[in-house]
Tab-separated table of N, CA and C in Angstrom:
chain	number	residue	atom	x	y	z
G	206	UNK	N	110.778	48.963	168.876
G	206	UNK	CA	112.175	48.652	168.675
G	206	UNK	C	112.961	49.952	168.815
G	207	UNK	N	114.221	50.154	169.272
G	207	UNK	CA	114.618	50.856	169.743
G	207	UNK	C	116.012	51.120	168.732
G	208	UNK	N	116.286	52.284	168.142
G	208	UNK	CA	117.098	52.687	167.427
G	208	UNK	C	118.479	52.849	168.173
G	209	UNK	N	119.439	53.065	167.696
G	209	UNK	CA	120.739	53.651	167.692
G	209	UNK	C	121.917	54.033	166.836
G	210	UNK	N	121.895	55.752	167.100
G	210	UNK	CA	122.760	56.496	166.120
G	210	UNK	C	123.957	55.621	166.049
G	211	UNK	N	124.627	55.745	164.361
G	211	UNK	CA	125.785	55.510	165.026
G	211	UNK	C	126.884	56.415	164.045
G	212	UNK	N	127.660	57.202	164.530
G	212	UNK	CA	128.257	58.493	164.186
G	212	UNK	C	129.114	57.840	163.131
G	213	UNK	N	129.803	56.903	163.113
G	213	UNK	CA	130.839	56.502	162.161
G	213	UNK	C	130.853	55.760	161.837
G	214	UNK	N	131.036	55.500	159.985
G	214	UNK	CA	130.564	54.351	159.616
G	214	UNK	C	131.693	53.474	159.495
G	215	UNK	N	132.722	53.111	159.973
G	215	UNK	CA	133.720	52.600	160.707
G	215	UNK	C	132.786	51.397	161.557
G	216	UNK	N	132.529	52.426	162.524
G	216	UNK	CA	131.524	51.212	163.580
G	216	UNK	C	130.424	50.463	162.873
G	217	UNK	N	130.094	50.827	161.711
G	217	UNK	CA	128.659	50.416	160.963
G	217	UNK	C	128.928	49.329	160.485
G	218	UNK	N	130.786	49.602	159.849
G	218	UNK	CA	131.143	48.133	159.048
G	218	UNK	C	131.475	46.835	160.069
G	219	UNK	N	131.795	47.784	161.197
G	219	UNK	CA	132.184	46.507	162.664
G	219	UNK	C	130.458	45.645	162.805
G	220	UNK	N	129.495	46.800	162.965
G	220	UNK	CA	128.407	45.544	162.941
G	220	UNK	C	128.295	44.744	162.457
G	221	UNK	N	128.131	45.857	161.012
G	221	UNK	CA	127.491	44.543	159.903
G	221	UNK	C	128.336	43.364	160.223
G	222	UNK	N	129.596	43.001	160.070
G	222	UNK	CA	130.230	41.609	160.305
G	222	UNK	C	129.198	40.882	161.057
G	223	UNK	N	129.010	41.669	162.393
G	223	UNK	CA	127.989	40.657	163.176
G	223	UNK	C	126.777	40.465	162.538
G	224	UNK	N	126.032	40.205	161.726
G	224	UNK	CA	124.625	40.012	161.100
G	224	UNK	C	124.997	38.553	161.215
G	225	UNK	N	124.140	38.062	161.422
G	225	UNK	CA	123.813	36.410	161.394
G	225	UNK	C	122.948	35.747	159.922
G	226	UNK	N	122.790	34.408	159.620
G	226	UNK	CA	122.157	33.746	158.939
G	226	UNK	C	120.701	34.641	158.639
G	227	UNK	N	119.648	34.333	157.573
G	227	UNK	CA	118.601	34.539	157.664
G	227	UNK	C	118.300	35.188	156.296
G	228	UNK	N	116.851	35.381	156.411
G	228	UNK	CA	116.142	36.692	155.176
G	228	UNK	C	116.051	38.034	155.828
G	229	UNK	N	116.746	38.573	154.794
G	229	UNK	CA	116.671	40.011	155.650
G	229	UNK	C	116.331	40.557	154.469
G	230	UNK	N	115.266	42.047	154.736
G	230	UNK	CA	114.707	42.885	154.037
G	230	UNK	C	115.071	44.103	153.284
G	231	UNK	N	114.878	44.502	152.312
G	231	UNK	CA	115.871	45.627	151.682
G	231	UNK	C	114.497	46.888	151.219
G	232	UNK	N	114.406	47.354	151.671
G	232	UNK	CA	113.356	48.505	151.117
G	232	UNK	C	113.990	49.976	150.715
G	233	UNK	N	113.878	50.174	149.950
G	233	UNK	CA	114.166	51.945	148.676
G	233	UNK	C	112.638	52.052	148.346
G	234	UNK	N	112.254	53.173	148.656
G	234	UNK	CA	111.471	53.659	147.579
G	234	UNK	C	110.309	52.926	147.649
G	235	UNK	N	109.615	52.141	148.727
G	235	UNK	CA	108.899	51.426	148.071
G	235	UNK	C	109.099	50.371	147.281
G	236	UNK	N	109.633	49.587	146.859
G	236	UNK	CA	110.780	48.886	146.215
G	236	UNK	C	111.403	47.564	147.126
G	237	UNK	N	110.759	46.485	147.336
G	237	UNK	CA	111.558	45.513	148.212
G	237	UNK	C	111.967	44.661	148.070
G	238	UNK	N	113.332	44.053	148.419
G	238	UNK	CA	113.870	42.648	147.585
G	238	UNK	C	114.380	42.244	149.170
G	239	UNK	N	114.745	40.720	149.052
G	239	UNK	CA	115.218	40.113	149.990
G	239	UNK	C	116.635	39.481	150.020
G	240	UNK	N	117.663	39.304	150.614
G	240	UNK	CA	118.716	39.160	150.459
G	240	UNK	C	119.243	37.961	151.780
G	241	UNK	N	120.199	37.353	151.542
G	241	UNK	CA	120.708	35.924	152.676
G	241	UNK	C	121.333	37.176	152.948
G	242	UNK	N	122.383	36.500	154.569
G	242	UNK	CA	123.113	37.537	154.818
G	242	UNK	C	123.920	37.860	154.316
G	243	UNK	N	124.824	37.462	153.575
G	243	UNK	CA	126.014	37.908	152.737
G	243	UNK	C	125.579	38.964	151.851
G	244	UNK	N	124.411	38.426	151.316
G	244	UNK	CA	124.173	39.855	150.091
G	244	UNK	C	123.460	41.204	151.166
G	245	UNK	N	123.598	40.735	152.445
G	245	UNK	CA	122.980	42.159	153.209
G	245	UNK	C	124.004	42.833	153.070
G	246	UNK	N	124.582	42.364	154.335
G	246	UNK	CA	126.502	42.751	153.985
G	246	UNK	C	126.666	43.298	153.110
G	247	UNK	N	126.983	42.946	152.038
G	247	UNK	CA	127.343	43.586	150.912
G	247	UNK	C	126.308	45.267	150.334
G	248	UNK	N	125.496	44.597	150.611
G	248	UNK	CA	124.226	46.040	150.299
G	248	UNK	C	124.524	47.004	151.223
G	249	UNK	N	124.842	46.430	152.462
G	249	UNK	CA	125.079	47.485	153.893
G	249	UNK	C	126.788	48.289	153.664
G	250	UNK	N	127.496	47.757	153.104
G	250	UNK	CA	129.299	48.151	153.056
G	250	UNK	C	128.450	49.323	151.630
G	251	UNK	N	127.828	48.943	151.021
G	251	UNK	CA	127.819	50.009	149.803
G	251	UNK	C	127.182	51.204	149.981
G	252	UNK	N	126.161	50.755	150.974
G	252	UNK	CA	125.497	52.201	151.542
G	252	UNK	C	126.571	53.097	152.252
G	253	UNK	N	127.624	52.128	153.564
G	253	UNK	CA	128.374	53.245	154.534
G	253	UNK	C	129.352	53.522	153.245
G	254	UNK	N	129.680	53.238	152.254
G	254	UNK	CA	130.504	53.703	151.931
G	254	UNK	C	130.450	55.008	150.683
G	255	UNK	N	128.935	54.603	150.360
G	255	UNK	CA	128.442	56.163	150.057
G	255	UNK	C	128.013	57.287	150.905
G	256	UNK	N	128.071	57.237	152.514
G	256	UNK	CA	128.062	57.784	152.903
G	256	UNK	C	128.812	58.363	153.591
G	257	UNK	N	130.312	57.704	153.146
G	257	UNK	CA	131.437	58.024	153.612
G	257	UNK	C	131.683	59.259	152.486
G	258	UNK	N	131.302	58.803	151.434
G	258	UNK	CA	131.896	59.742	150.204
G	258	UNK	C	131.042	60.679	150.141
G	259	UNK	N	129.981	61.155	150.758
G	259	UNK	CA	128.775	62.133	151.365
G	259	UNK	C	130.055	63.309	151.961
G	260	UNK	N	130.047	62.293	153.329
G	260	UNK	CA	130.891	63.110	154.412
G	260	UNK	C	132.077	63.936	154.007
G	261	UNK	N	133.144	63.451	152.730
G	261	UNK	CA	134.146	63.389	152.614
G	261	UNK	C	133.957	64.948	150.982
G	262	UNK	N	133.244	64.640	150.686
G	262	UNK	CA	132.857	65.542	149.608
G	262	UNK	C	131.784	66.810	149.985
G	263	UNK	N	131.254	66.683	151.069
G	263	UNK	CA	130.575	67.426	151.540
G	263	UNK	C	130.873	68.457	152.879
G	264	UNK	N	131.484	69.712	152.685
G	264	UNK	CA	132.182	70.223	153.330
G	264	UNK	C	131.491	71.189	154.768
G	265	UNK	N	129.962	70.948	154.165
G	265	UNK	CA	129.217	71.833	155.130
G	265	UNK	C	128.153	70.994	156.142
G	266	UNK	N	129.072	69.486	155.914
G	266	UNK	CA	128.206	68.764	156.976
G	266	UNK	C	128.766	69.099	158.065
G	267	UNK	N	128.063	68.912	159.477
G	267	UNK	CA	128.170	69.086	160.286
G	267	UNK	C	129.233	67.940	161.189
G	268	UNK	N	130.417	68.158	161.639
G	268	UNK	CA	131.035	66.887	162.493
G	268	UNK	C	130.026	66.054	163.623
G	269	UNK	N	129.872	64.259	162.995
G	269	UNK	CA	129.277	63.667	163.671
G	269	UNK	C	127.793	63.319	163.162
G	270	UNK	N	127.396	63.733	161.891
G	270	UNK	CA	126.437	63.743	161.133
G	270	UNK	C	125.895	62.783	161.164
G	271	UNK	N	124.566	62.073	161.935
G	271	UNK	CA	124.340	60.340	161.805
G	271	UNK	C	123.475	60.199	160.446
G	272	UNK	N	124.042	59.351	160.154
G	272	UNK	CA	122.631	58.256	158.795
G	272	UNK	C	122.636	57.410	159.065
G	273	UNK	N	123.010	56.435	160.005
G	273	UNK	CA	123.251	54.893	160.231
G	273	UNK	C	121.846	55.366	161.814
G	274	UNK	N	120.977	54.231	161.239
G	274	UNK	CA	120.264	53.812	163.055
G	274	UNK	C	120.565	52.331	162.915
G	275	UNK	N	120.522	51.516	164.158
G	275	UNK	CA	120.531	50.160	164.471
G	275	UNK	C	120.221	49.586	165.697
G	276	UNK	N	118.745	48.750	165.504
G	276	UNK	CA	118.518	48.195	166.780
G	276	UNK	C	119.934	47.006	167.168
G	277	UNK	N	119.943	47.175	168.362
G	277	UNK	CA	120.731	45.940	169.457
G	277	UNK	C	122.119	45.894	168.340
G	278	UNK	N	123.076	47.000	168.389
G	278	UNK	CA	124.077	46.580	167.365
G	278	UNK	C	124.792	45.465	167.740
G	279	UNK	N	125.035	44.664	169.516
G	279	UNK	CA	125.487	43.574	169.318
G	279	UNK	C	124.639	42.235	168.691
G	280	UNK	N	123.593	42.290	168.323
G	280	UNK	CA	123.009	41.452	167.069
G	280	UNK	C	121.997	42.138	166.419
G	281	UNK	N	122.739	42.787	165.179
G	281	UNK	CA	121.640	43.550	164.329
G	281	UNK	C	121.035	42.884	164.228
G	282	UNK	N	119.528	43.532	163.827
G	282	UNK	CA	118.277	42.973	163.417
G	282	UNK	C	117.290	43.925	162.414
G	283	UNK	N	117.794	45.036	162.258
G	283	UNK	CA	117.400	46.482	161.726
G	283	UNK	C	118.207	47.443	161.645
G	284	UNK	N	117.976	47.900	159.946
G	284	UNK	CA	118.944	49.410	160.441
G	284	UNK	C	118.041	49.899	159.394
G	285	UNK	N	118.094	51.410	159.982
G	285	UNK	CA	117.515	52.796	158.977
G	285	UNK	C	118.589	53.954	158.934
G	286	UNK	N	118.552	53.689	157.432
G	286	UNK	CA	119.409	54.823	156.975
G	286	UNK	C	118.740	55.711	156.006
G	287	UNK	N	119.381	57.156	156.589
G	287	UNK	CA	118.797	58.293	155.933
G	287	UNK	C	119.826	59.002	154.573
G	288	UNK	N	119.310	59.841	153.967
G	288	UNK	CA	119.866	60.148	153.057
G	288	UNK	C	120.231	61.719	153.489
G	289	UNK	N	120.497	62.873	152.182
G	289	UNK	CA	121.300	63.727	152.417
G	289	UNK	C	119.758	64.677	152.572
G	290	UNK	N	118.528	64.489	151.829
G	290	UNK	CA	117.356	65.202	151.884
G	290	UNK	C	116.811	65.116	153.996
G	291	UNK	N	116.976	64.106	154.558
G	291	UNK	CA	116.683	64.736	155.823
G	291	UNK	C	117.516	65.285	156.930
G	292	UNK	N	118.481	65.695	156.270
G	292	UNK	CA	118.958	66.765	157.045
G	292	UNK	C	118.108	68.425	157.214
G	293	UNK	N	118.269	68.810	157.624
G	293	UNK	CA	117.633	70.666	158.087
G	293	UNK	C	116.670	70.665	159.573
G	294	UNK	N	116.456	71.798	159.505
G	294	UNK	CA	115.885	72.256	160.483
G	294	UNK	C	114.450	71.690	160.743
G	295	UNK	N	114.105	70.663	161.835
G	295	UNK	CA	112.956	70.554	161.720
G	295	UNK	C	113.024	69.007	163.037
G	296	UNK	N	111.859	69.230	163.791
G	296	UNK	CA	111.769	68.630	164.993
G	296	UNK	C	111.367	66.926	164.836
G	297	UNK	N	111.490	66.176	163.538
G	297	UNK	CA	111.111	65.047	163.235
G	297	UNK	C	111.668	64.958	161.966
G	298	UNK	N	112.147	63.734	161.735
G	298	UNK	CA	113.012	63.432	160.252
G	298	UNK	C	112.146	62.735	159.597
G	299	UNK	N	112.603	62.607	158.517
G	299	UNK	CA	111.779	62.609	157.043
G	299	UNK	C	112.079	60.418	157.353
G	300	UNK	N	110.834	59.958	156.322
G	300	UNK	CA	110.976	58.479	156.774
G	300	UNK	C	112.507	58.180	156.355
G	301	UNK	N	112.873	57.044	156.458
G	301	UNK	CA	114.538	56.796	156.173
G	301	UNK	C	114.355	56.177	154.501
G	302	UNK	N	115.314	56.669	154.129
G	302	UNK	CA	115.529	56.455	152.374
G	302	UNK	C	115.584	54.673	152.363
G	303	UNK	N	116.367	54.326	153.691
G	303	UNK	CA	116.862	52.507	153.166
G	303	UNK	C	116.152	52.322	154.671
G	304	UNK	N	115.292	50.684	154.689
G	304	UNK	CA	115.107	50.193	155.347
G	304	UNK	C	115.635	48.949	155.313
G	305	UNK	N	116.386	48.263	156.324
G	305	UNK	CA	116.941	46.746	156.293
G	305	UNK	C	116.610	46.194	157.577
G	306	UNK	N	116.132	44.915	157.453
G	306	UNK	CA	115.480	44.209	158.543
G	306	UNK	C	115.265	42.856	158.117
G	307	UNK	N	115.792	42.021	159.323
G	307	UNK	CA	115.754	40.199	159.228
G	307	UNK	C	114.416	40.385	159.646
G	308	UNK	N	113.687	39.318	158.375
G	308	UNK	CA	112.209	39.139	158.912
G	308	UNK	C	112.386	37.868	159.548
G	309	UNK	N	111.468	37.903	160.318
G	309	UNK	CA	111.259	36.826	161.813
G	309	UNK	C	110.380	35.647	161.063
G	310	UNK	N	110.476	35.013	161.606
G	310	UNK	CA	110.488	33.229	161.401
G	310	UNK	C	108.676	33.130	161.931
């Protein structure tokens, strides 16, 4: 499956709208619960919007900083988001803090 950055979480909240019906997956930590789509939505607006308040409070991020990935953003089906620990120097990123994914039928 094939990822895609997406620089602003502006565009992140334009996806999410598009999420469709279904069970979709919520993973932290090891830690997994399942959610209809509405409560994805909702889980997904709370993440970009802590990572808006990342960006906005954090003065030595870099312009364009991604934490949002998403396969096929014209019909999500997955997203991995990273936290503020895999940022630095280093040729492979750390696994993603949030995993979300419609499990398949």
């Amino acid at each position: 499956m094939r990822f895609y950055g997406m620089p602003s979480e502006e565009r992140v909240l334009e996806i999410i709208e598009g999420i469709k019906d279904g069970v979709w997956i919520f993973e932290e930590e090891g830690k997994i619960q399942s959610f209809d789509a509405e409560g994805i939505k909702e889980k997904l607006r709370e993440l970009a919007n802590m990572v808006k308040g990342w960006k906005e409070q954090n003065k030595y991020l870099p312009l364009g900083t991604v934490f949002f990935f998403v396969s096929t953003p014209e019909d999500p089906q997955a997203f991995k988001v990273y936290d503020l620990s895999s940022l630095g120097c280093s040729t492979k990123l750390d696994p993603a803090r949030w995993k979300i994914y419609r499990r398949s039928s």
